[in-house]
Amino acid sequence: MKILFSPSETKSALTTHGLLKKESLVFPSLYEKRHQVLKQYQALLETHDTTLLQNLFGIKDTQKILALSSKNIFDSFTCKAILRYSGIAYDHLLFETLDKNAQTYIENHVMIFSNLFGPLLAGDLIPEYKLQQGESLNGFKTEIFYKEYFNDAMDAWIGDETILDLRAGYYEKFYTLKQPFITMKFLKNDKVVSHFAKAYRGQVLREIAIHQPFNEKEFGKIGFEGLRIREIKEQKLKREYIFDIID
């Protein structure tokens, strides 16, 4: 099984590995394409234009903006993407408490879609950065760029494996699935949850890493804590598992 996942707005400042390089990331043959995006991002940092950077980072605090813009992404130390992201989903994944086998599974089976780096394996090494979801690089739309140039590589990575798509809707813009796949929806009192869906995606990913289902049949046997399956809906390529959140 392969799992597609979202990044988070918040990042840890952890540094465990050296500087960013071609071998740090999945699809090394496409590194020059990523490099084009990273150069544009770095050039924007070096403008020190507060108004531009407020939009880029999605923050107003001038001191934080200055601190972020003073960094050079090419001269910054890295850590695994799964440890770099620190939002709600990642808090509920609790990656560091998993055993080594489950951690390795996540590092090799989970693709995270970054606004800046494009598709990243969870075990890829990236520096700390800040880029607000949906924000272009001064008009350059990274989601369009990565969808164009990384499409074939993503198709090859997925192959004929079962796909669980846990991405938030925005990140579907980076890559469109072309084969049957599974998604999940979470209901509380008959209403779809959005913000708290991040927490359940993290919990689901944790259970997937522990059980390591090979296909949809094995996936369907997992009892996710706090969730009860209501129904499965089919629409074209998508099979949507709808869960009720139970207290």
Short mmCIF file of N, CA, C and O in Angstrom, two decimals, residues 56-178:
data_model
loop_
_atom_site.label_atom_id
_atom_site.label_comp_id
_atom_site.label_asym_id
_atom_site.label_seq_id
_atom_site.Cartn_x
_atom_site.Cartn_y
_atom_site.Cartn_z
N LEU A 56 3.97 35.54 1.64
CA LEU A 56 4.67 34.28 1.38
C LEU A 56 4.60 33.35 2.59
O LEU A 56 4.30 32.16 2.46
N PHE A 57 4.85 33.92 3.77
CA PHE A 57 4.88 33.12 5.00
C PHE A 57 3.51 32.98 5.66
O PHE A 57 3.29 32.07 6.45
N GLY A 58 2.61 33.92 5.38
CA GLY A 58 1.31 33.90 6.04
C GLY A 58 1.37 34.36 7.48
O GLY A 58 0.57 33.91 8.31
N ILE A 59 2.31 35.22 7.80
CA ILE A 59 2.44 35.76 9.16
C ILE A 59 2.65 37.27 9.09
O ILE A 59 3.09 37.80 8.08
N LYS A 60 2.37 37.96 10.21
CA LYS A 60 2.49 39.42 10.28
C LYS A 60 3.69 39.89 11.11
O LYS A 60 4.16 41.01 10.96
N ASP A 61 4.15 39.03 12.01
CA ASP A 61 5.20 39.39 12.95
C ASP A 61 6.51 39.73 12.22
O ASP A 61 7.14 38.86 11.61
N THR A 62 6.91 41.00 12.29
CA THR A 62 8.09 41.46 11.55
C THR A 62 9.36 40.75 11.99
O THR A 62 10.21 40.41 11.15
N GLN A 63 9.51 40.52 13.29
CA GLN A 63 10.72 39.85 13.78
C GLN A 63 10.81 38.41 13.26
O GLN A 63 11.89 37.95 12.87
N LYS A 64 9.69 37.71 13.23
CA LYS A 64 9.68 36.35 12.70
C LYS A 64 9.99 36.35 11.20
O LYS A 64 10.69 35.48 10.70
N ILE A 65 9.44 37.34 10.51
CA ILE A 65 9.70 37.45 9.07
C ILE A 65 11.18 37.66 8.81
O ILE A 65 11.77 37.03 7.92
N LEU A 66 11.79 38.55 9.58
CA LEU A 66 13.22 38.82 9.42
C LEU A 66 14.05 37.56 9.71
O LEU A 66 15.02 37.27 9.01
N ALA A 67 13.65 36.82 10.75
CA ALA A 67 14.38 35.61 11.10
C ALA A 67 14.27 34.57 10.00
O ALA A 67 15.28 33.94 9.61
N LEU A 68 13.08 34.39 9.45
CA LEU A 68 12.88 33.40 8.39
C LEU A 68 13.59 33.80 7.10
O LEU A 68 14.17 32.95 6.41
N SER A 69 13.55 35.09 6.78
CA SER A 69 14.14 35.54 5.51
C SER A 69 15.67 35.61 5.57
O SER A 69 16.32 35.73 4.54
N SER A 70 16.23 35.51 6.77
CA SER A 70 17.69 35.56 6.90
C SER A 70 18.33 34.20 6.62
O SER A 70 19.56 34.09 6.49
N LYS A 71 17.50 33.16 6.51
CA LYS A 71 18.03 31.81 6.28
C LYS A 71 18.23 31.55 4.79
O LYS A 71 17.51 32.06 3.95
N ASN A 72 19.23 30.75 4.50
CA ASN A 72 19.46 30.30 3.13
C ASN A 72 19.10 28.82 3.07
O ASN A 72 19.72 28.01 3.77
N ILE A 73 18.12 28.48 2.28
CA ILE A 73 17.63 27.11 2.26
C ILE A 73 18.69 26.12 1.80
O ILE A 73 18.67 24.94 2.17
N PHE A 74 19.64 26.60 1.02
CA PHE A 74 20.69 25.71 0.52
C PHE A 74 21.83 25.53 1.53
O PHE A 74 22.66 24.64 1.37
N ASP A 75 21.88 26.38 2.55
CA ASP A 75 22.93 26.31 3.57
C ASP A 75 22.39 25.89 4.93
O ASP A 75 23.03 26.10 5.95
N SER A 76 21.19 25.31 4.94
CA SER A 76 20.55 24.93 6.20
C SER A 76 20.61 23.41 6.38
O SER A 76 20.48 22.65 5.40
N PHE A 77 20.79 22.98 7.60
CA PHE A 77 20.82 21.55 7.89
C PHE A 77 19.41 20.97 7.81
O PHE A 77 18.41 21.69 7.88
N THR A 78 19.34 19.67 7.68
CA THR A 78 18.07 19.01 7.36
C THR A 78 17.67 17.99 8.43
O THR A 78 18.44 17.65 9.32
N CYS A 79 16.45 17.51 8.30
CA CYS A 79 15.99 16.32 9.03
C CYS A 79 14.94 15.64 8.16
O CYS A 79 14.53 16.18 7.12
N LYS A 80 14.49 14.48 8.55
CA LYS A 80 13.49 13.75 7.76
C LYS A 80 12.20 14.55 7.70
O LYS A 80 11.79 15.16 8.69
N ALA A 81 11.55 14.51 6.54
CA ALA A 81 10.31 15.27 6.36
C ALA A 81 9.27 14.90 7.41
O ALA A 81 8.54 15.76 7.91
N ILE A 82 9.20 13.63 7.77
CA ILE A 82 8.20 13.18 8.74
C ILE A 82 8.43 13.80 10.11
O ILE A 82 7.51 13.90 10.93
N LEU A 83 9.66 14.25 10.38
CA LEU A 83 9.99 14.93 11.63
C LEU A 83 9.98 16.44 11.48
O LEU A 83 9.84 17.17 12.47
N ARG A 84 10.14 16.93 10.26
CA ARG A 84 10.12 18.37 10.01
C ARG A 84 8.72 18.94 10.25
O ARG A 84 8.56 20.00 10.85
N TYR A 85 7.71 18.24 9.77
CA TYR A 85 6.33 18.72 9.92
C TYR A 85 5.83 18.42 11.33
O TYR A 85 6.05 17.33 11.86
N SER A 86 5.14 19.41 11.91
CA SER A 86 4.79 19.28 13.33
C SER A 86 3.36 19.74 13.62
O SER A 86 3.07 20.15 14.74
N GLY A 87 2.49 19.68 12.64
CA GLY A 87 1.10 20.10 12.83
C GLY A 87 0.26 19.02 13.51
O GLY A 87 0.77 18.02 14.01
N ILE A 88 -1.04 19.22 13.49
CA ILE A 88 -1.97 18.36 14.22
C ILE A 88 -1.87 16.89 13.79
O ILE A 88 -1.81 15.99 14.63
N ALA A 89 -1.85 16.65 12.49
CA ALA A 89 -1.78 15.26 12.02
C ALA A 89 -0.52 14.58 12.53
O ALA A 89 -0.55 13.41 12.94
N TYR A 90 0.58 15.30 12.52
CA TYR A 90 1.86 14.74 12.94
C TYR A 90 1.92 14.56 14.45
O TYR A 90 2.55 13.61 14.95
N ASP A 91 1.26 15.44 15.18
CA ASP A 91 1.15 15.28 16.64
C ASP A 91 0.42 13.99 16.99
O ASP A 91 0.75 13.32 17.98
N HIS A 92 -0.58 13.64 16.19
CA HIS A 92 -1.36 12.44 16.47
C HIS A 92 -0.74 11.18 15.86
O HIS A 92 -1.04 10.07 16.30
N LEU A 93 0.14 11.35 14.90
CA LEU A 93 0.90 10.22 14.38
C LEU A 93 1.89 9.72 15.42
O LEU A 93 2.10 8.51 15.57
N LEU A 94 2.53 10.63 16.15
CA LEU A 94 3.51 10.28 17.17
C LEU A 94 4.59 9.36 16.59
O LEU A 94 4.88 8.28 17.12
N PHE A 95 5.17 9.82 15.51
CA PHE A 95 6.13 8.99 14.75
C PHE A 95 7.25 8.44 15.62
O PHE A 95 7.61 7.27 15.51
N GLU A 96 7.79 9.27 16.48
CA GLU A 96 8.97 8.86 17.25
C GLU A 96 8.66 7.78 18.28
O GLU A 96 9.57 7.14 18.80
N THR A 97 7.37 7.55 18.57
CA THR A 97 7.02 6.49 19.53
C THR A 97 6.75 5.15 18.84
O THR A 97 6.53 4.15 19.51
N LEU A 98 6.75 5.14 17.52
CA LEU A 98 6.57 3.90 16.77
C LEU A 98 7.84 3.07 16.80
O LEU A 98 8.96 3.63 16.93
N ASP A 99 7.71 1.76 16.66
CA ASP A 99 8.93 0.95 16.60
C ASP A 99 9.62 1.14 15.25
O ASP A 99 9.06 1.74 14.32
N LYS A 100 10.83 0.65 15.15
CA LYS A 100 11.65 0.91 13.96
C LYS A 100 11.00 0.37 12.70
O LYS A 100 11.07 1.01 11.64
N ASN A 101 10.36 -0.76 12.78
CA ASN A 101 9.71 -1.35 11.61
C ASN A 101 8.60 -0.45 11.08
O ASN A 101 8.49 -0.22 9.87
N ALA A 102 7.79 0.08 11.99
CA ALA A 102 6.70 0.98 11.59
C ALA A 102 7.24 2.29 11.06
O ALA A 102 6.70 2.85 10.09
N GLN A 103 8.30 2.81 11.65
CA GLN A 103 8.91 4.04 11.17
C GLN A 103 9.46 3.87 9.75
O GLN A 103 9.26 4.73 8.88
N THR A 104 10.12 2.76 9.52
CA THR A 104 10.68 2.49 8.18
C THR A 104 9.57 2.37 7.15
O THR A 104 9.70 2.84 6.01
N TYR A 105 8.46 1.74 7.55
CA TYR A 105 7.32 1.63 6.65
C TYR A 105 6.83 3.01 6.23
O TYR A 105 6.62 3.28 5.04
N ILE A 106 6.67 3.91 7.18
CA ILE A 106 6.22 5.26 6.87
C ILE A 106 7.22 5.98 5.97
O ILE A 106 6.84 6.62 4.98
N GLU A 107 8.48 5.87 6.28
CA GLU A 107 9.51 6.57 5.51
C GLU A 107 9.52 6.16 4.04
O GLU A 107 9.88 6.96 3.17
N ASN A 108 9.10 4.93 3.77
CA ASN A 108 9.17 4.42 2.40
C ASN A 108 7.83 4.32 1.67
O ASN A 108 7.81 4.16 0.45
N HIS A 109 6.73 4.41 2.42
CA HIS A 109 5.41 4.22 1.82
C HIS A 109 4.53 5.46 1.83
O HIS A 109 3.43 5.43 1.26
N VAL A 110 4.97 6.52 2.47
CA VAL A 110 4.16 7.74 2.58
C VAL A 110 4.79 8.85 1.74
O VAL A 110 5.96 9.19 1.91
N MET A 111 3.98 9.41 0.84
CA MET A 111 4.42 10.54 0.02
C MET A 111 3.69 11.79 0.52
O MET A 111 2.46 11.85 0.54
N ILE A 112 4.48 12.78 0.93
CA ILE A 112 3.96 14.05 1.45
C ILE A 112 4.10 15.10 0.36
O ILE A 112 5.16 15.22 -0.27
N PHE A 113 3.05 15.88 0.14
CA PHE A 113 3.07 16.88 -0.93
C PHE A 113 3.34 18.27 -0.34
O PHE A 113 2.49 18.88 0.28
N SER A 114 4.57 18.73 -0.55
CA SER A 114 5.02 20.01 -0.02
C SER A 114 4.76 21.14 -1.01
O SER A 114 5.00 20.97 -2.22
N ASN A 115 4.30 22.29 -0.50
CA ASN A 115 4.13 23.47 -1.37
C ASN A 115 5.43 23.86 -2.05
O ASN A 115 5.42 24.34 -3.18
N LEU A 116 6.54 23.67 -1.35
CA LEU A 116 7.83 24.12 -1.86
C LEU A 116 8.61 23.01 -2.57
O LEU A 116 9.16 23.23 -3.65
N PHE A 117 8.66 21.83 -1.98
CA PHE A 117 9.50 20.75 -2.50
C PHE A 117 8.76 19.80 -3.43
O PHE A 117 9.39 18.96 -4.07
N GLY A 118 7.43 19.90 -3.49
CA GLY A 118 6.68 18.95 -4.28
C GLY A 118 6.56 17.62 -3.55
O GLY A 118 6.58 17.57 -2.32
N PRO A 119 6.42 16.50 -4.27
CA PRO A 119 6.26 15.20 -3.61
C PRO A 119 7.54 14.76 -2.90
O PRO A 119 8.62 14.74 -3.49
N LEU A 120 7.39 14.41 -1.61
CA LEU A 120 8.51 14.00 -0.78
C LEU A 120 8.17 12.68 -0.10
O LEU A 120 7.09 12.53 0.47
N LEU A 121 9.09 11.74 -0.13
CA LEU A 121 8.94 10.59 0.74
C LEU A 121 9.12 11.04 2.18
O LEU A 121 9.90 11.96 2.46
N ALA A 122 8.41 10.39 3.09
CA ALA A 122 8.47 10.80 4.50
C ALA A 122 9.89 10.74 5.05
O ALA A 122 10.24 11.48 5.98
N GLY A 123 10.73 9.89 4.48
CA GLY A 123 12.11 9.78 4.93
C GLY A 123 13.08 10.73 4.26
O GLY A 123 14.28 10.73 4.58
N ASP A 124 12.62 11.54 3.31
CA ASP A 124 13.49 12.51 2.64
C ASP A 124 13.99 13.56 3.62
O ASP A 124 13.32 13.89 4.61
N LEU A 125 15.15 14.13 3.31
CA LEU A 125 15.79 15.10 4.20
C LEU A 125 15.58 16.51 3.68
O LEU A 125 16.02 16.84 2.56
N ILE A 126 14.92 17.35 4.47
CA ILE A 126 14.63 18.73 4.05
C ILE A 126 14.96 19.73 5.17
O ILE A 126 14.87 19.39 6.35
N PRO A 127 15.32 20.96 4.80
CA PRO A 127 15.56 22.00 5.80
C PRO A 127 14.24 22.62 6.27
O PRO A 127 13.18 22.40 5.66
N GLU A 128 14.32 23.40 7.31
CA GLU A 128 13.15 24.15 7.77
C GLU A 128 12.83 25.24 6.74
O GLU A 128 13.73 25.85 6.17
N TYR A 129 11.55 25.48 6.50
CA TYR A 129 11.12 26.51 5.56
C TYR A 129 9.73 26.97 5.95
O TYR A 129 9.05 26.37 6.77
N LYS A 130 9.28 28.05 5.31
CA LYS A 130 7.93 28.55 5.55
C LYS A 130 7.34 29.02 4.24
O LYS A 130 7.92 29.86 3.54
N LEU A 131 6.18 28.44 3.87
CA LEU A 131 5.47 28.85 2.67
C LEU A 131 4.00 28.56 2.91
O LEU A 131 3.60 27.41 3.07
N GLN A 132 3.19 29.61 2.93
CA GLN A 132 1.77 29.46 3.23
C GLN A 132 1.07 28.62 2.16
O GLN A 132 1.34 28.76 0.97
N GLN A 133 0.17 27.76 2.60
CA GLN A 133 -0.59 26.92 1.66
C GLN A 133 -1.29 27.78 0.62
O GLN A 133 -1.96 28.75 0.94
N GLY A 134 -1.09 27.43 -0.64
CA GLY A 134 -1.76 28.12 -1.74
C GLY A 134 -1.07 29.38 -2.21
O GLY A 134 -1.49 29.97 -3.20
N GLU A 135 0.02 29.78 -1.53
CA GLU A 135 0.71 31.02 -1.92
C GLU A 135 1.69 30.72 -3.05
O GLU A 135 2.46 29.77 -3.01
N SER A 136 1.64 31.55 -4.09
CA SER A 136 2.56 31.38 -5.21
C SER A 136 3.90 32.04 -4.88
O SER A 136 4.02 32.80 -3.93
N LEU A 137 4.90 31.73 -5.68
CA LEU A 137 6.20 32.38 -5.55
C LEU A 137 6.21 33.57 -6.49
O LEU A 137 6.68 33.51 -7.62
N ASN A 138 5.59 34.65 -6.02
CA ASN A 138 5.49 35.87 -6.82
C ASN A 138 4.84 35.58 -8.18
O ASN A 138 5.30 36.04 -9.22
N GLY A 139 3.76 34.79 -8.15
CA GLY A 139 3.02 34.47 -9.37
C GLY A 139 3.31 33.08 -9.93
O GLY A 139 2.54 32.58 -10.76
N PHE A 140 4.40 32.48 -9.49
CA PHE A 140 4.76 31.13 -9.96
C PHE A 140 4.04 30.11 -9.09
O PHE A 140 4.25 30.04 -7.88
N LYS A 141 3.16 29.30 -9.71
CA LYS A 141 2.35 28.35 -8.96
C LYS A 141 3.04 26.99 -8.91
O LYS A 141 3.13 26.28 -9.91
N THR A 142 3.51 26.64 -7.73
CA THR A 142 4.28 25.41 -7.59
C THR A 142 3.44 24.16 -7.86
O THR A 142 3.95 23.17 -8.38
N GLU A 143 2.15 24.21 -7.52
CA GLU A 143 1.32 23.02 -7.72
C GLU A 143 1.20 22.67 -9.20
O GLU A 143 1.19 21.49 -9.58
N ILE A 144 1.12 23.67 -10.06
CA ILE A 144 1.05 23.43 -11.50
C ILE A 144 2.37 22.88 -12.02
O ILE A 144 2.41 21.94 -12.82
N PHE A 145 3.47 23.46 -11.55
CA PHE A 145 4.81 23.04 -11.97
C PHE A 145 5.06 21.58 -11.60
O PHE A 145 5.47 20.77 -12.44
N TYR A 146 4.81 21.24 -10.35
CA TYR A 146 5.10 19.87 -9.91
C TYR A 146 4.17 18.85 -10.56
O TYR A 146 4.58 17.73 -10.87
N LYS A 147 2.93 19.24 -10.79
CA LYS A 147 2.01 18.31 -11.45
C LYS A 147 2.49 18.00 -12.87
O LYS A 147 2.41 16.85 -13.33
N GLU A 148 3.02 19.00 -13.54
CA GLU A 148 3.50 18.80 -14.91
C GLU A 148 4.75 17.92 -14.96
O GLU A 148 4.83 16.97 -15.75
N TYR A 149 5.73 18.22 -14.12
CA TYR A 149 7.04 17.58 -14.25
C TYR A 149 7.20 16.30 -13.44
O TYR A 149 8.11 15.49 -13.73
N PHE A 150 6.37 16.09 -12.41
CA PHE A 150 6.55 14.93 -11.55
C PHE A 150 5.47 13.87 -11.75
O PHE A 150 5.46 12.85 -11.06
N ASN A 151 4.58 14.09 -12.68
CA ASN A 151 3.47 13.18 -12.92
C ASN A 151 3.94 11.76 -13.24
O ASN A 151 3.47 10.79 -12.63
N ASP A 152 4.85 11.63 -14.18
CA ASP A 152 5.29 10.30 -14.60
C ASP A 152 6.03 9.58 -13.47
O ASP A 152 5.88 8.36 -13.30
N ALA A 153 6.84 10.33 -12.73
CA ALA A 153 7.59 9.74 -11.62
C ALA A 153 6.63 9.23 -10.54
O ALA A 153 6.83 8.15 -9.97
N MET A 154 5.57 10.00 -10.28
CA MET A 154 4.58 9.57 -9.30
C MET A 154 3.85 8.32 -9.78
O MET A 154 3.62 7.38 -9.00
N ASP A 155 3.49 8.28 -11.05
CA ASP A 155 2.82 7.10 -11.60
C ASP A 155 3.69 5.86 -11.40
O ASP A 155 3.19 4.79 -11.01
N ALA A 156 4.98 5.99 -11.67
CA ALA A 156 5.90 4.86 -11.55
C ALA A 156 6.05 4.43 -10.09
O ALA A 156 6.12 3.23 -9.78
N TRP A 157 6.10 5.41 -9.18
CA TRP A 157 6.24 5.09 -7.75
C TRP A 157 5.02 4.32 -7.24
O TRP A 157 5.14 3.36 -6.49
N ILE A 158 3.85 4.73 -7.67
CA ILE A 158 2.62 4.07 -7.24
C ILE A 158 2.50 2.67 -7.85
O ILE A 158 2.12 1.71 -7.18
N GLY A 159 2.85 2.54 -9.13
CA GLY A 159 2.74 1.24 -9.79
C GLY A 159 1.32 0.71 -9.72
O GLY A 159 0.36 1.45 -9.98
N ASP A 160 1.17 -0.54 -9.33
CA ASP A 160 -0.16 -1.14 -9.24
C ASP A 160 -0.57 -1.40 -7.79
O ASP A 160 -1.41 -2.23 -7.50
N GLU A 161 0.04 -0.66 -6.86
CA GLU A 161 -0.26 -0.87 -5.45
C GLU A 161 -1.58 -0.20 -5.05
O GLU A 161 -2.06 0.73 -5.71
N THR A 162 -2.15 -0.67 -3.94
CA THR A 162 -3.33 -0.05 -3.37
C THR A 162 -2.96 1.33 -2.85
O THR A 162 -1.92 1.50 -2.21
N ILE A 163 -3.81 2.32 -3.12
CA ILE A 163 -3.53 3.70 -2.73
C ILE A 163 -4.55 4.18 -1.70
O ILE A 163 -5.76 4.07 -1.90
N LEU A 164 -4.03 4.73 -0.60
CA LEU A 164 -4.85 5.42 0.39
C LEU A 164 -4.50 6.90 0.31
O LEU A 164 -3.37 7.30 0.59
N ASP A 165 -5.46 7.71 -0.10
CA ASP A 165 -5.23 9.14 -0.27
C ASP A 165 -5.76 9.88 0.97
O ASP A 165 -6.96 10.06 1.14
N LEU A 166 -4.85 10.32 1.83
CA LEU A 166 -5.19 11.05 3.04
C LEU A 166 -4.88 12.53 2.91
O LEU A 166 -4.84 13.26 3.91
N ARG A 167 -4.69 13.01 1.70
CA ARG A 167 -4.39 14.42 1.49
C ARG A 167 -5.61 15.31 1.76
O ARG A 167 -6.75 14.92 1.49
N ALA A 168 -5.35 16.52 2.25
CA ALA A 168 -6.38 17.56 2.24
C ALA A 168 -6.62 17.93 0.78
O ALA A 168 -5.74 17.77 -0.08
N GLY A 169 -7.81 18.45 0.49
CA GLY A 169 -8.21 18.71 -0.89
C GLY A 169 -7.23 19.54 -1.70
O GLY A 169 -7.00 19.27 -2.88
N TYR A 170 -6.63 20.55 -1.08
CA TYR A 170 -5.72 21.44 -1.83
C TYR A 170 -4.58 20.66 -2.48
O TYR A 170 -4.17 20.97 -3.62
N TYR A 171 -4.06 19.65 -1.80
CA TYR A 171 -2.87 18.96 -2.29
C TYR A 171 -3.16 17.98 -3.42
O TYR A 171 -2.22 17.44 -4.02
N GLU A 172 -4.43 17.80 -3.73
CA GLU A 172 -4.78 17.02 -4.91
C GLU A 172 -4.35 17.74 -6.19
O GLU A 172 -4.24 17.12 -7.25
N LYS A 173 -4.11 19.05 -6.09
CA LYS A 173 -3.68 19.83 -7.25
C LYS A 173 -2.28 19.44 -7.72
O LYS A 173 -1.90 19.70 -8.86
N PHE A 174 -1.49 18.82 -6.84
CA PHE A 174 -0.12 18.47 -7.18
C PHE A 174 -0.02 17.18 -7.98
O PHE A 174 0.95 16.95 -8.68
N TYR A 175 -1.03 16.34 -7.83
CA TYR A 175 -1.00 15.05 -8.53
C TYR A 175 -2.40 14.46 -8.55
O TYR A 175 -3.06 14.39 -7.51
N THR A 176 -2.85 14.03 -9.72
CA THR A 176 -4.16 13.43 -9.88
C THR A 176 -4.03 11.92 -10.05
O THR A 176 -3.29 11.46 -10.93
N LEU A 177 -4.71 11.19 -9.20
CA LEU A 177 -4.67 9.73 -9.29
C LEU A 177 -5.43 9.25 -10.52
O LEU A 177 -6.48 9.79 -10.86
N LYS A 178 -4.91 8.21 -11.15
CA LYS A 178 -5.49 7.70 -12.40
C LYS A 178 -5.95 6.26 -12.27
O LYS A 178 -6.29 5.63 -13.27
#
